[in-house]
Amino acid sequence: MNIHNFSAGPCILPKEVFTKTAEAVLNFNNSGLSILEISHRSKDFVAVMEEARALALDLLGLTGKGYQALFLQGGASMEFLRIPYNFLKVGGKAAYLDTGTWANNAIKEAKPFGDVAVVGSSKEQQYNHIPQGYEIPADADYFHCTSNNTIYGTQMNVFPTTEVPLICDMSSDIFSKTLDFTQFGVIYAGAQKNMGPAGATLVVVKESLLNKTGREIPGILNYATHIAKESMYNTPPVSAVYTSLLTLQWLKNNGGIAAMEQKNEAKAALLYAEIDRNPLFKGCALEADRSKMNATFLLVDETQHKATFDAMWKAAGISGLNGHRSVGGYRASMYNALPIESVQVLVEVMKELEKQA
Ligand SMILES: *Cc1c(COP(=O)(O)O)cnc(C)c1O
């Protein structure tokens, strides 16, 4: 049966990426060795790392603009810690936007380093929107935000105009829509949401922002060290980087971010139209801020319809539709590799439930 994978992460990847990864597990680049056993210092893998770093910058339109791309370990959660280490000056201040669970985790990790100002929050409204009208203190060392709130299903469409460097957690919408990426000082993303398997994190850093904190930074946490070592300071997650590269190549060969954006808009429009139309369902996020990657929705009457709906979507081959365990409800994650046919199947199931009800 064809499975429609709506999982929030680790997520669906293109079929050809799975096929090529499988081949490389048995025989990587005709070396007779598996991607799981080759040395990260081998010529073939060094070439993979170089291409992955260059292609990430290329796709984001950041080549030759003073940025470096790294593939690190520890997930986006490790970057919550590396960010203040590298950018919050001793005695300095950082501004954070609180848009949900991940933003909160980032705030918690920064607090021991200095003055952390939470300049806006939608917590009181269960994070159903992106706060507006907040001010970023001019003396902040950076402003941190989360472009897409994977759990609550909200997404930032505009980013503040400020002299303060912008640092953005793009874990769940990187490479999904066009943006002027030069407005950011740092972009980071755990690979497993829209770029690859779990195990690698992409970090894109504007080099001119480094080495300004006046703090000693341990090597493993220091972006400058990782840049100097060409993302090979310690053993990188070899197979995760390789599969991420395959996904980036697939992206490039299929029209890049702009082409993905069109498809993602069509998928989101299809699903949200049904959520809005079908009287049995309601969306969780305010319309203006709802995410094109993760659509969160509820049954109006769970007691009445939950068991039937759950059985129906499972029977249709849909997987990964349950909301995050902290919020419940449903969440349809429509990352780049999810075909629109999968969304059509979900919409059909929602219509069928309405007919039967
Ligand atoms: C999943 C997620 C994280 C956490 O990523 P890990 O790789 O598990 O550390 C952080 N931010 C966002 C927006 C996420 O979706």
XYZ file of C-alpha atoms in Angstrom, residues 38-274:
237
model
C 33.725 4.990 4.764
C 36.078 7.396 6.455
C 34.819 10.948 6.757
C 38.324 11.933 5.626
C 38.068 9.900 2.418
C 38.254 11.900 -0.795
C 34.733 10.842 -1.754
C 33.135 11.967 1.480
C 35.076 15.228 1.671
C 33.591 15.948 -1.753
C 30.087 15.199 -0.395
C 30.565 17.610 2.490
C 31.936 20.322 0.216
C 29.088 19.962 -2.241
C 26.422 19.875 0.489
C 27.782 23.059 2.068
C 28.042 24.833 -1.279
C 24.649 23.681 -2.536
C 22.889 24.803 0.655
C 24.291 28.322 0.162
C 23.497 28.211 -3.556
C 19.842 27.273 -3.002
C 19.465 30.042 -0.417
C 21.075 32.599 -2.750
C 23.910 33.181 -0.290
C 26.949 32.129 -2.337
C 29.715 34.724 -2.233
C 27.890 36.862 0.313
C 30.014 36.230 3.377
C 28.135 33.181 4.681
C 29.340 29.707 5.628
C 27.217 26.564 5.803
C 27.944 23.853 8.361
C 26.478 20.411 8.980
C 26.631 19.844 12.725
C 25.234 17.412 15.281
C 22.971 17.795 18.287
C 19.850 18.875 16.438
C 18.325 22.323 16.370
C 18.278 22.021 20.165
C 22.083 22.181 20.261
C 21.929 25.423 18.263
C 19.658 26.890 20.968
C 22.813 26.693 23.108
C 25.435 27.491 20.473
C 23.635 30.718 19.494
C 24.059 32.563 22.816
C 27.563 31.131 23.238
C 28.595 32.656 19.909
C 26.543 35.843 19.732
C 25.419 37.026 23.172
C 28.168 39.342 24.377
C 29.417 39.150 27.938
C 27.118 41.584 29.754
C 24.999 41.848 26.625
C 21.385 41.455 25.713
C 19.436 39.272 23.290
C 15.858 39.643 22.052
C 13.639 36.599 21.488
C 10.185 36.165 20.021
C 8.104 33.568 21.874
C 5.973 31.728 19.328
C 5.802 28.284 20.902
C 7.590 25.309 22.362
C 10.763 25.517 20.290
C 11.102 29.270 20.744
C 10.758 28.663 24.467
C 13.481 26.068 24.486
C 15.741 28.535 22.692
C 14.938 31.202 25.304
C 15.694 28.810 28.179
C 19.119 27.938 26.777
C 20.048 31.617 26.325
C 19.047 32.835 29.796
C 22.216 31.827 31.661
C 24.298 33.917 29.226
C 22.907 37.387 29.777
C 19.879 39.622 29.579
C 17.259 37.793 27.518
C 14.341 40.037 26.542
C 11.207 38.260 25.328
C 9.877 41.058 23.110
C 6.632 39.396 22.061
C 4.628 36.285 22.906
C 1.401 34.631 21.813
C 1.405 32.261 24.776
C -1.834 33.656 26.247
C -3.664 32.691 23.038
C -2.186 29.179 22.946
C 0.292 30.334 20.300
C -2.407 30.541 17.629
C -0.724 33.498 15.895
C 2.558 35.346 15.414
C 2.838 38.409 17.698
C 2.788 41.773 15.943
C 3.972 45.242 16.882
C 6.849 44.147 19.098
C 9.980 46.249 19.358
C 13.521 45.018 19.193
C 15.842 46.960 21.493
C 18.518 48.678 19.383
C 21.212 47.520 21.812
C 20.354 43.822 21.474
C 23.181 41.610 20.194
C 20.671 39.683 18.096
C 16.997 38.940 17.602
C 15.968 35.277 17.587
C 12.790 33.969 16.004
C 11.265 30.697 14.793
C 10.041 30.983 11.213
C 7.665 28.044 11.403
C 6.118 26.709 14.578
C 5.951 23.013 13.886
C 3.760 22.176 16.876
C 1.226 25.034 16.739
C 1.048 25.379 12.953
C 1.917 29.068 12.616
C 4.454 30.618 10.267
C 6.115 34.013 9.987
C 5.451 35.692 6.648
C 7.412 38.845 7.366
C 10.517 39.396 9.398
C 11.302 42.605 11.252
C 13.434 45.259 9.625
C 16.152 46.049 12.126
C 19.862 46.768 12.391
C 20.074 43.998 14.969
C 21.266 40.693 13.441
C 18.388 38.279 12.782
C 18.842 34.692 13.893
C 16.204 32.264 12.730
C 15.305 28.679 13.577
C 14.009 27.484 10.183
C 13.920 23.802 11.109
C 10.492 23.121 9.659
C 10.275 25.455 6.682
C 13.786 25.798 5.302
C 13.864 25.391 1.496
C 10.053 25.533 1.390
C 9.560 29.121 0.240
C 11.510 31.956 -1.295
C 12.809 34.690 0.974
C 15.584 37.227 0.896
C 17.912 35.115 3.006
C 20.512 37.900 3.185
C 18.324 39.546 5.829
C 19.448 36.848 8.284
C 22.701 36.690 10.206
C 22.206 33.040 11.136
C 19.805 30.410 9.829
C 19.675 26.940 11.301
C 17.570 23.860 10.757
C 17.509 20.291 11.979
C 17.646 18.253 8.784
C 14.822 15.910 9.712
C 11.954 18.313 9.060
C 12.406 19.209 5.409
C 15.933 18.380 4.294
C 17.093 14.921 5.262
C 17.160 12.279 7.961
C 17.703 12.964 11.647
C 21.317 13.419 12.717
C 22.490 16.533 10.895
C 21.715 20.199 11.479
C 22.349 22.818 8.833
C 23.766 26.061 10.238
C 24.309 29.043 7.934
C 26.352 31.793 9.539
C 27.380 35.234 8.378
C 31.065 35.182 9.218
C 31.370 38.872 10.053
C 29.152 38.332 13.127
C 31.534 35.872 14.778
C 34.164 36.453 17.467
C 32.515 39.446 19.107
C 31.311 38.144 22.449
C 34.462 38.475 24.532
C 33.759 34.968 25.809
C 35.854 31.849 25.565
C 33.953 29.311 23.544
C 34.683 25.575 23.739
C 35.702 24.249 20.316
C 32.717 21.971 19.830
C 30.373 24.913 20.470
C 32.327 27.457 18.456
C 31.063 28.170 14.958
C 34.410 29.714 14.014
C 36.153 26.426 14.852
C 33.713 24.415 12.768
C 34.195 26.826 9.856
C 37.988 26.659 10.143
C 37.757 22.843 10.116
C 35.384 22.850 7.131
C 32.607 21.196 9.128
C 34.936 18.317 10.048
C 36.050 19.419 13.520
C 34.787 16.086 14.779
C 33.327 13.161 12.848
C 30.302 14.524 11.042
C 27.111 12.452 10.694
C 28.350 10.961 7.433
C 25.239 9.205 6.164
C 22.866 11.978 7.288
C 24.957 14.557 5.418
C 24.974 12.342 2.334
C 21.200 11.899 2.323
C 20.766 15.640 2.936
C 22.967 16.285 -0.107
C 20.797 13.961 -2.202
C 17.722 15.927 -1.106
C 19.378 19.245 -1.938
C 20.324 17.889 -5.381
C 16.725 16.760 -5.897
C 15.576 20.260 -4.929
C 17.979 21.893 -7.348
C 16.997 19.536 -10.198
C 13.318 20.168 -9.578
C 13.305 23.937 -9.887
C 14.778 24.946 -6.546
C 12.946 26.724 -3.745
C 10.623 28.700 -6.053
C 9.186 25.520 -7.580
C 8.759 23.954 -4.131
C 6.985 27.059 -2.933
C 4.363 26.813 -5.678
C 3.666 23.177 -4.874
C 3.582 23.865 -1.145
C 1.074 26.676 -1.651
C -1.183 24.438 -3.706
C -1.073 21.683 -1.081
C -1.794 24.062 1.785
C -4.612 25.806 -0.095
C -6.267 22.458 -0.796
C -6.186 21.307 2.808
C -7.116 24.614 4.437
C -10.052 25.017 2.049
C -11.419 21.711 3.325
